[in-house]
């Protein structure tokens, strides 16, 4: 058993260079696209029958042309116009709006019956290639920017960088890499022999403020765009430790202060009110899930101007799976899913009613990749208007992720835009059927 464990370690520890040198460089050619431009060059005129250029104001205009040069919006003109020699994209029968932003995904994985054994059956190369497939599905679904909130450092950073370099098709990625967790908590590996567990255990488990501070700095040094930590237990880990607070108040302060001092925002996975409130008091920038938030939580969100990323589709997905008589979920996970999942929609209602700042996020990887837009319908079910839900995935998402160059189609912004048939400000579920995708001026999907 020990020799097998060492083999797993070598496979997972040495794959990054193989990926960078061999795997990723071949993906572009396989896609059939001619070249991997960082941004489209020259002048492009996108003729839009209806245009929601700035979801912040909610104004839908008709018969407009978005003028794009070198991957950025130059201006928006009245009417359907063009210039000799320029590229013209005819979306006169479509509704055009900014590319969507998902502030919580996991591109490297997909929850299912094999999830428990994948740590010992998949290499980092396997994870990266899974990420390539999932990234393409995400982009085709209209999501041009995502925040990946937890995955193997080598794989997710390689995927992020390959997309940025134009070697792989996918959304712009901001990546946390491996999330920080308490020993014995949500990030702990369960269910294997001690020899195997020792090899595949998360490298970012920490106990005590000093160790948590050190792990935070190491993640930043490894390439993390932001820091993610688990304040509480989670639904899909194999433990029986529940979903209450797991990291101490002092450990959270250490993580957040270390990240902030090095210019990184911090997101926390949190279900219980105690964990949510401790993270907010410690100065966290964003709470992911927020299932059992209470009145104190709402006050703290407002006091600290923090964001909530509700991930309603994750709760819906785990609750549906747990309710199946033949579910693949082990008993411990099934019990947590039946407890937490049904609570999340009500949490969304209370958060909306209270006026907490909300950014769109799905926890995709729990739900299937490419179905991210199903979150919109659940948000509306929780009381958000369609335009509020759209804002959460555009202008608010950009503000939340501190990406001032995206989120709207006003001059100077990056040319990330999508098109659909119908009006999503009236029926937001239309966004589940995106027909056209442009990112940074490059067309990735066309009807």
XYZ file of C-alpha atoms in Angstrom, residues 2-446:
445
model
C 2.797 2.414 0.803
C 4.466 1.954 -2.594
C 1.132 2.587 -4.317
C 0.751 5.767 -2.300
C 4.164 6.965 -3.418
C 3.153 6.374 -7.033
C 0.076 8.552 -6.546
C 2.260 11.247 -5.021
C 4.641 11.259 -7.962
C 1.810 11.432 -10.472
C 0.113 14.316 -8.729
C 3.310 16.167 -7.941
C 5.021 16.147 -11.322
C 2.198 16.701 -13.799
C 2.269 20.491 -14.069
C 5.302 20.631 -16.350
C 3.865 17.878 -18.530
C 0.618 19.794 -18.823
C 2.335 23.060 -19.692
C 4.745 21.520 -22.191
C 2.535 19.012 -23.962
C -1.155 18.841 -23.116
C -2.338 22.431 -23.169
C -0.399 23.475 -26.256
C -2.302 20.955 -28.358
C -5.813 21.861 -27.286
C -6.135 24.937 -29.463
C -5.303 23.067 -32.660
C -7.823 20.390 -31.779
C -10.530 23.026 -31.445
C -10.400 23.835 -35.151
C -9.897 27.561 -34.621
C -7.251 29.189 -36.756
C -5.222 31.058 -34.139
C -5.268 31.968 -30.450
C -5.468 35.779 -30.370
C -5.218 37.485 -26.987
C -7.744 40.000 -28.297
C -9.378 40.606 -31.661
C -7.578 43.252 -33.686
C -9.091 45.857 -35.964
C -12.569 47.389 -35.916
C -15.775 45.415 -35.318
C -19.381 46.653 -35.446
C -21.894 44.619 -33.435
C -25.394 45.549 -34.582
C -27.825 44.877 -31.714
C -31.611 44.833 -32.069
C -31.896 45.384 -28.310
C -29.030 46.326 -26.039
C -28.580 46.345 -22.290
C -25.201 48.076 -22.255
C -25.114 48.894 -18.553
C -27.166 46.658 -16.262
C -26.519 49.101 -13.412
C -29.077 51.489 -14.935
C -31.261 48.733 -16.437
C -31.889 50.719 -19.623
C -32.717 48.577 -22.667
C -32.195 50.408 -25.968
C -33.148 49.380 -29.504
C -31.251 49.466 -32.795
C -27.754 50.159 -31.490
C -24.258 49.350 -32.722
C -21.442 48.503 -30.335
C -18.124 49.590 -31.842
C -15.149 47.470 -30.783
C -11.456 47.999 -31.420
C -8.639 45.742 -30.175
C -10.883 43.896 -27.756
C -12.437 46.939 -26.095
C -15.669 48.882 -26.511
C -14.969 52.193 -28.243
C -18.492 53.598 -28.396
C -22.157 52.743 -28.782
C -23.823 54.373 -31.799
C -27.462 54.866 -32.694
C -28.801 52.726 -35.513
C -27.205 49.890 -37.430
C -23.948 51.349 -38.707
C -20.659 50.085 -40.121
C -17.541 51.319 -41.903
C -15.831 50.020 -45.045
C -13.396 47.196 -44.334
C -14.613 46.627 -40.768
C -16.050 43.367 -39.463
C -19.834 43.459 -39.001
C -21.724 41.104 -36.678
C -25.468 41.045 -37.307
C -27.407 40.615 -34.061
C -30.347 42.742 -35.204
C -32.829 40.092 -34.100
C -31.165 39.494 -30.747
C -30.913 40.918 -27.257
C -27.295 41.856 -26.437
C -25.859 42.285 -22.936
C -22.475 42.027 -21.211
C -20.757 38.677 -20.750
C -21.819 36.964 -17.543
C -19.690 36.584 -14.418
C -19.896 33.557 -12.112
C -18.192 34.363 -8.817
C -18.035 30.774 -7.548
C -17.144 27.733 -9.661
C -14.950 24.624 -9.454
C -13.772 23.963 -12.998
C -11.615 20.933 -12.227
C -14.310 18.666 -10.822
C -17.857 17.412 -11.266
C -19.774 15.970 -8.338
C -21.002 12.442 -8.932
C -20.729 8.781 -7.952
C -16.948 8.676 -8.575
C -16.126 11.805 -6.552
C -14.925 9.941 -3.485
C -12.324 7.858 -5.338
C -11.058 10.482 -7.800
C -8.270 11.703 -5.467
C -6.549 8.337 -6.021
C -7.620 7.654 -9.609
C -6.994 11.006 -11.273
C -3.689 12.784 -11.781
C -3.175 16.535 -12.012
C -3.105 16.107 -15.792
C -6.513 14.410 -15.639
C -7.891 17.261 -13.546
C -6.524 19.842 -15.952
C -8.048 18.170 -18.992
C -11.362 17.924 -17.174
C -10.986 21.644 -16.539
C -10.428 22.299 -20.245
C -13.730 20.594 -21.073
C -15.613 22.339 -18.288
C -14.124 25.735 -19.171
C -15.335 25.461 -22.757
C -18.854 24.543 -21.612
C -18.836 27.501 -19.258
C -17.782 29.935 -21.977
C -20.367 28.603 -24.408
C -23.015 29.138 -21.713
C -22.221 32.858 -21.809
C -19.943 33.141 -18.786
C -16.878 35.085 -19.883
C -15.353 35.487 -16.396
C -15.359 33.126 -13.406
C -13.828 32.903 -9.949
C -12.596 29.377 -9.304
C -12.992 28.863 -5.575
C -10.975 25.735 -4.940
C -8.874 23.295 -6.933
C -5.398 21.807 -7.155
C -2.894 24.640 -7.530
C -0.927 23.189 -10.454
C -4.040 22.376 -12.466
C -6.143 25.494 -11.980
C -3.253 27.938 -12.297
C -2.077 26.200 -15.477
C -5.605 26.327 -16.911
C -5.994 29.988 -15.978
C -2.691 30.912 -17.590
C -3.315 28.824 -20.719
C -6.662 30.559 -21.309
C -5.050 33.953 -20.790
C -2.335 33.043 -23.308
C -4.928 31.914 -25.861
C -3.915 28.239 -25.805
C -7.232 27.002 -24.406
C -10.830 28.133 -24.852
C -12.550 29.231 -21.681
C -13.668 32.100 -19.504
C -11.266 34.522 -17.896
C -10.348 32.850 -14.598
C -9.524 34.294 -11.217
C -8.292 31.356 -9.154
C -7.852 30.713 -5.451
C -6.134 27.370 -5.790
C -6.494 25.091 -2.802
C -8.763 26.460 -0.065
C -7.565 26.744 3.534
C -9.304 24.510 6.060
C -9.050 23.370 9.659
C -7.491 19.996 10.356
C -10.414 17.576 10.576
C -12.693 20.096 8.856
C -14.311 20.608 5.476
C -11.080 20.280 3.496
C -9.980 17.082 5.222
C -9.773 13.870 3.177
C -11.758 11.039 4.754
C -12.337 7.363 4.064
C -8.884 6.094 3.059
C -6.165 4.196 4.849
C -3.675 6.349 6.767
C -0.988 5.691 4.134
C -3.163 6.937 1.280
C -4.623 9.799 3.308
C -1.138 11.070 4.121
C -0.302 11.362 0.432
C -3.527 12.923 -0.908
C -4.344 15.158 2.055
C -4.936 18.841 1.321
C -1.699 20.851 1.597
C -3.551 23.844 3.043
C -4.949 22.395 6.262
C -3.920 24.596 9.162
C -4.233 24.837 12.949
C -3.326 27.951 14.893
C -3.073 31.541 13.705
C 0.603 31.358 12.766
C 0.190 28.275 10.586
C -2.921 29.693 8.896
C -1.051 32.927 8.194
C 1.846 30.953 6.713
C -0.424 28.847 4.501
C -2.110 32.009 3.230
C 1.182 33.542 2.218
C 2.243 30.291 0.564
C -0.933 30.241 -1.527
C -0.274 33.788 -2.681
C 3.313 32.881 -3.532
C 2.023 29.895 -5.515
C -0.109 32.198 -7.677
C -3.498 32.638 -6.000
C -5.522 35.598 -7.285
C -7.560 35.574 -4.072
C -7.773 33.486 -0.911
C -10.588 31.072 -0.089
C -11.022 29.458 3.328
C -13.600 27.231 4.969
C -15.005 28.933 8.047
C -17.463 26.091 8.655
C -18.077 22.481 7.809
C -19.533 21.608 4.422
C -22.137 19.361 2.886
C -19.985 17.324 0.530
C -17.033 16.390 2.713
C -17.070 12.872 4.102
C -16.858 13.847 7.745
C -19.485 13.801 10.440
C -18.435 17.112 11.977
C -21.462 19.083 10.779
C -21.608 22.539 9.221
C -20.798 24.724 12.218
C -17.736 26.951 12.717
C -14.442 25.069 12.379
C -11.654 27.630 12.046
C -11.278 29.777 15.173
C -11.828 33.524 15.224
C -8.068 34.042 15.587
C -7.294 31.772 12.642
C -9.720 33.686 10.434
C -8.202 37.020 11.443
C -4.751 35.676 10.596
C -5.836 34.464 7.142
C -7.683 37.649 6.245
C -5.068 40.071 7.541
C -2.264 38.177 5.771
C -4.179 38.165 2.482
C -5.189 41.810 2.702
C -1.641 42.880 3.527
C -0.553 41.255 0.250
C -3.325 42.774 -1.851
C -5.668 39.788 -2.086
C -9.393 39.660 -1.468
C -10.754 36.841 0.702
C -13.777 34.599 0.235
C -15.076 32.185 2.834
C -17.242 29.088 2.591
C -19.695 29.418 5.487
C -23.007 27.779 6.376
C -23.668 28.300 10.101
C -24.494 31.695 11.554
C -21.606 31.429 14.022
C -19.105 30.853 11.213
C -20.613 33.536 8.988
C -20.555 36.106 11.755
C -17.029 35.286 12.903
C -15.746 35.653 9.340
C -17.553 38.963 8.864
C -16.195 40.326 12.155
C -12.725 39.259 11.019
C -13.115 41.362 7.857
C -13.815 38.802 5.140
C -14.743 40.308 1.766
C -17.263 37.687 0.670
C -19.338 34.918 2.220
C -20.117 31.974 -0.054
C -23.396 30.081 0.595
C -24.452 31.819 3.848
C -27.156 29.245 4.530
C -28.023 29.985 8.153
C -27.380 33.726 8.230
C -29.331 35.534 10.946
C -30.164 39.112 11.920
C -26.678 39.634 13.326
C -25.232 38.386 10.043
C -27.300 40.897 8.086
C -26.110 43.733 10.328
C -22.488 42.612 9.938
C -22.778 42.338 6.144
C -23.926 45.939 6.044
C -21.436 47.164 8.628
C -18.483 45.692 6.720
C -19.918 46.264 3.216
C -19.297 42.587 2.501
C -20.674 40.489 -0.342
C -22.854 37.397 -0.290
C -22.581 34.768 -3.045
C -25.690 32.614 -2.417
C -25.061 29.619 -4.768
C -28.740 28.641 -4.704
C -28.300 26.046 -7.441
C -25.849 24.131 -5.234
C -28.454 23.787 -2.506
C -31.090 22.783 -5.035
C -28.764 20.199 -6.609
C -27.677 18.457 -3.404
C -31.218 18.407 -2.019
C -32.551 16.772 -5.190
C -29.789 14.159 -5.216
C -30.155 13.384 -1.504
C -33.893 12.826 -1.943
C -33.347 10.030 -4.468
C -33.831 6.549 -2.983
C -30.825 5.295 -4.995
C -28.591 8.317 -4.333
C -24.831 7.849 -4.608
C -24.366 10.034 -1.527
C -22.990 8.296 1.591
C -25.210 8.549 4.661
C -23.238 11.366 6.316
C -23.320 13.560 3.216
C -26.953 12.748 2.494
C -27.978 13.864 5.986
C -26.198 17.207 5.578
C -27.625 17.734 2.087
C -31.168 17.186 3.335
C -30.543 19.669 6.148
C -28.737 22.429 4.249
C -30.077 22.249 0.689
C -33.708 23.205 1.347
C -32.637 26.154 3.526
C -30.737 28.031 0.846
C -33.667 29.436 -1.119
C -35.117 30.939 2.053
C -31.693 32.397 2.828
C -31.738 34.060 -0.589
C -35.136 35.587 0.167
C -33.967 37.004 3.489
C -30.742 38.353 2.005
C -32.605 40.066 -0.827
C -35.178 41.558 1.491
C -32.424 42.890 3.752
C -30.578 44.554 0.883
C -27.268 42.734 1.299
C -24.830 43.158 -1.585
C -25.141 40.002 -3.714
C -22.893 38.664 -6.463
C -23.995 35.826 -8.744
C -22.311 32.497 -8.043
C -23.255 28.867 -8.526
C -20.703 26.498 -6.973
C -20.786 24.770 -10.355
C -18.983 21.489 -10.117
C -21.654 20.594 -7.591
C -24.215 21.279 -10.329
C -23.254 20.416 -13.935
C -20.865 22.671 -15.828
C -22.573 24.716 -18.515
C -25.823 24.954 -16.548
C -24.673 27.969 -14.509
C -27.522 30.157 -15.771
C -30.094 28.051 -13.923
C -29.097 30.140 -10.896
C -30.970 33.107 -12.397
C -34.348 31.397 -12.168
C -33.698 30.415 -8.549
C -32.727 33.989 -7.711
C -36.021 35.222 -9.130
C -37.809 32.525 -7.137
C -36.078 33.963 -4.065
C -37.460 37.430 -4.768
C -34.886 39.073 -7.027
C -36.225 40.829 -10.099
C -34.727 39.704 -13.422
C -32.642 42.882 -13.746
C -31.356 42.473 -10.180
C -30.259 38.935 -10.999
C -28.573 40.139 -14.200
C -26.765 42.897 -12.295
C -25.462 40.303 -9.824
C -23.800 38.521 -12.771
C -22.501 41.646 -14.524
C -21.877 45.026 -12.896
C -22.088 43.727 -9.324
C -19.994 40.683 -10.182
C -17.295 42.924 -11.635
C -17.310 45.129 -8.551
C -17.211 42.115 -6.257
C -14.213 40.581 -8.063
C -12.520 43.979 -8.368
C -12.430 43.811 -12.146
C -13.256 47.331 -13.336
C -12.731 46.496 -17.030
C -15.685 44.106 -17.306
C -19.384 43.924 -16.391
C -20.833 46.468 -18.829
C -20.493 47.599 -22.434
C -19.657 51.247 -21.856
C -16.638 52.742 -23.674
C -13.316 51.549 -22.354
C -14.572 48.195 -21.072
C -13.423 44.864 -22.470
C -15.636 43.598 -25.276
C -17.266 40.706 -23.421
C -20.822 40.313 -24.683
C -23.499 37.713 -25.274
C -26.746 37.564 -27.209
C -30.026 35.720 -26.688
C -33.418 35.526 -28.349
C -36.085 37.208 -26.252
C -35.814 39.656 -23.367
C -34.098 38.357 -20.202
C -35.213 41.429 -18.260
C -38.718 39.968 -18.586
C -37.872 36.246 -18.448
C -34.449 35.688 -16.964
C -34.468 31.966 -17.801
C -33.791 32.986 -21.416
C -30.159 33.270 -20.278
C -30.071 29.474 -20.106
C -29.989 29.542 -23.940
C -27.163 31.847 -25.022
C -26.732 31.950 -28.802
C -23.714 34.238 -29.210
C -20.586 34.719 -27.095
C -17.778 37.235 -27.528
C -14.931 37.581 -25.065
C -12.318 40.319 -25.361
C -13.511 40.974 -28.909
C -13.118 37.329 -30.008
C -16.246 35.457 -31.121
C -16.480 32.024 -29.493
C -20.053 31.089 -30.310
C -22.288 32.258 -33.144
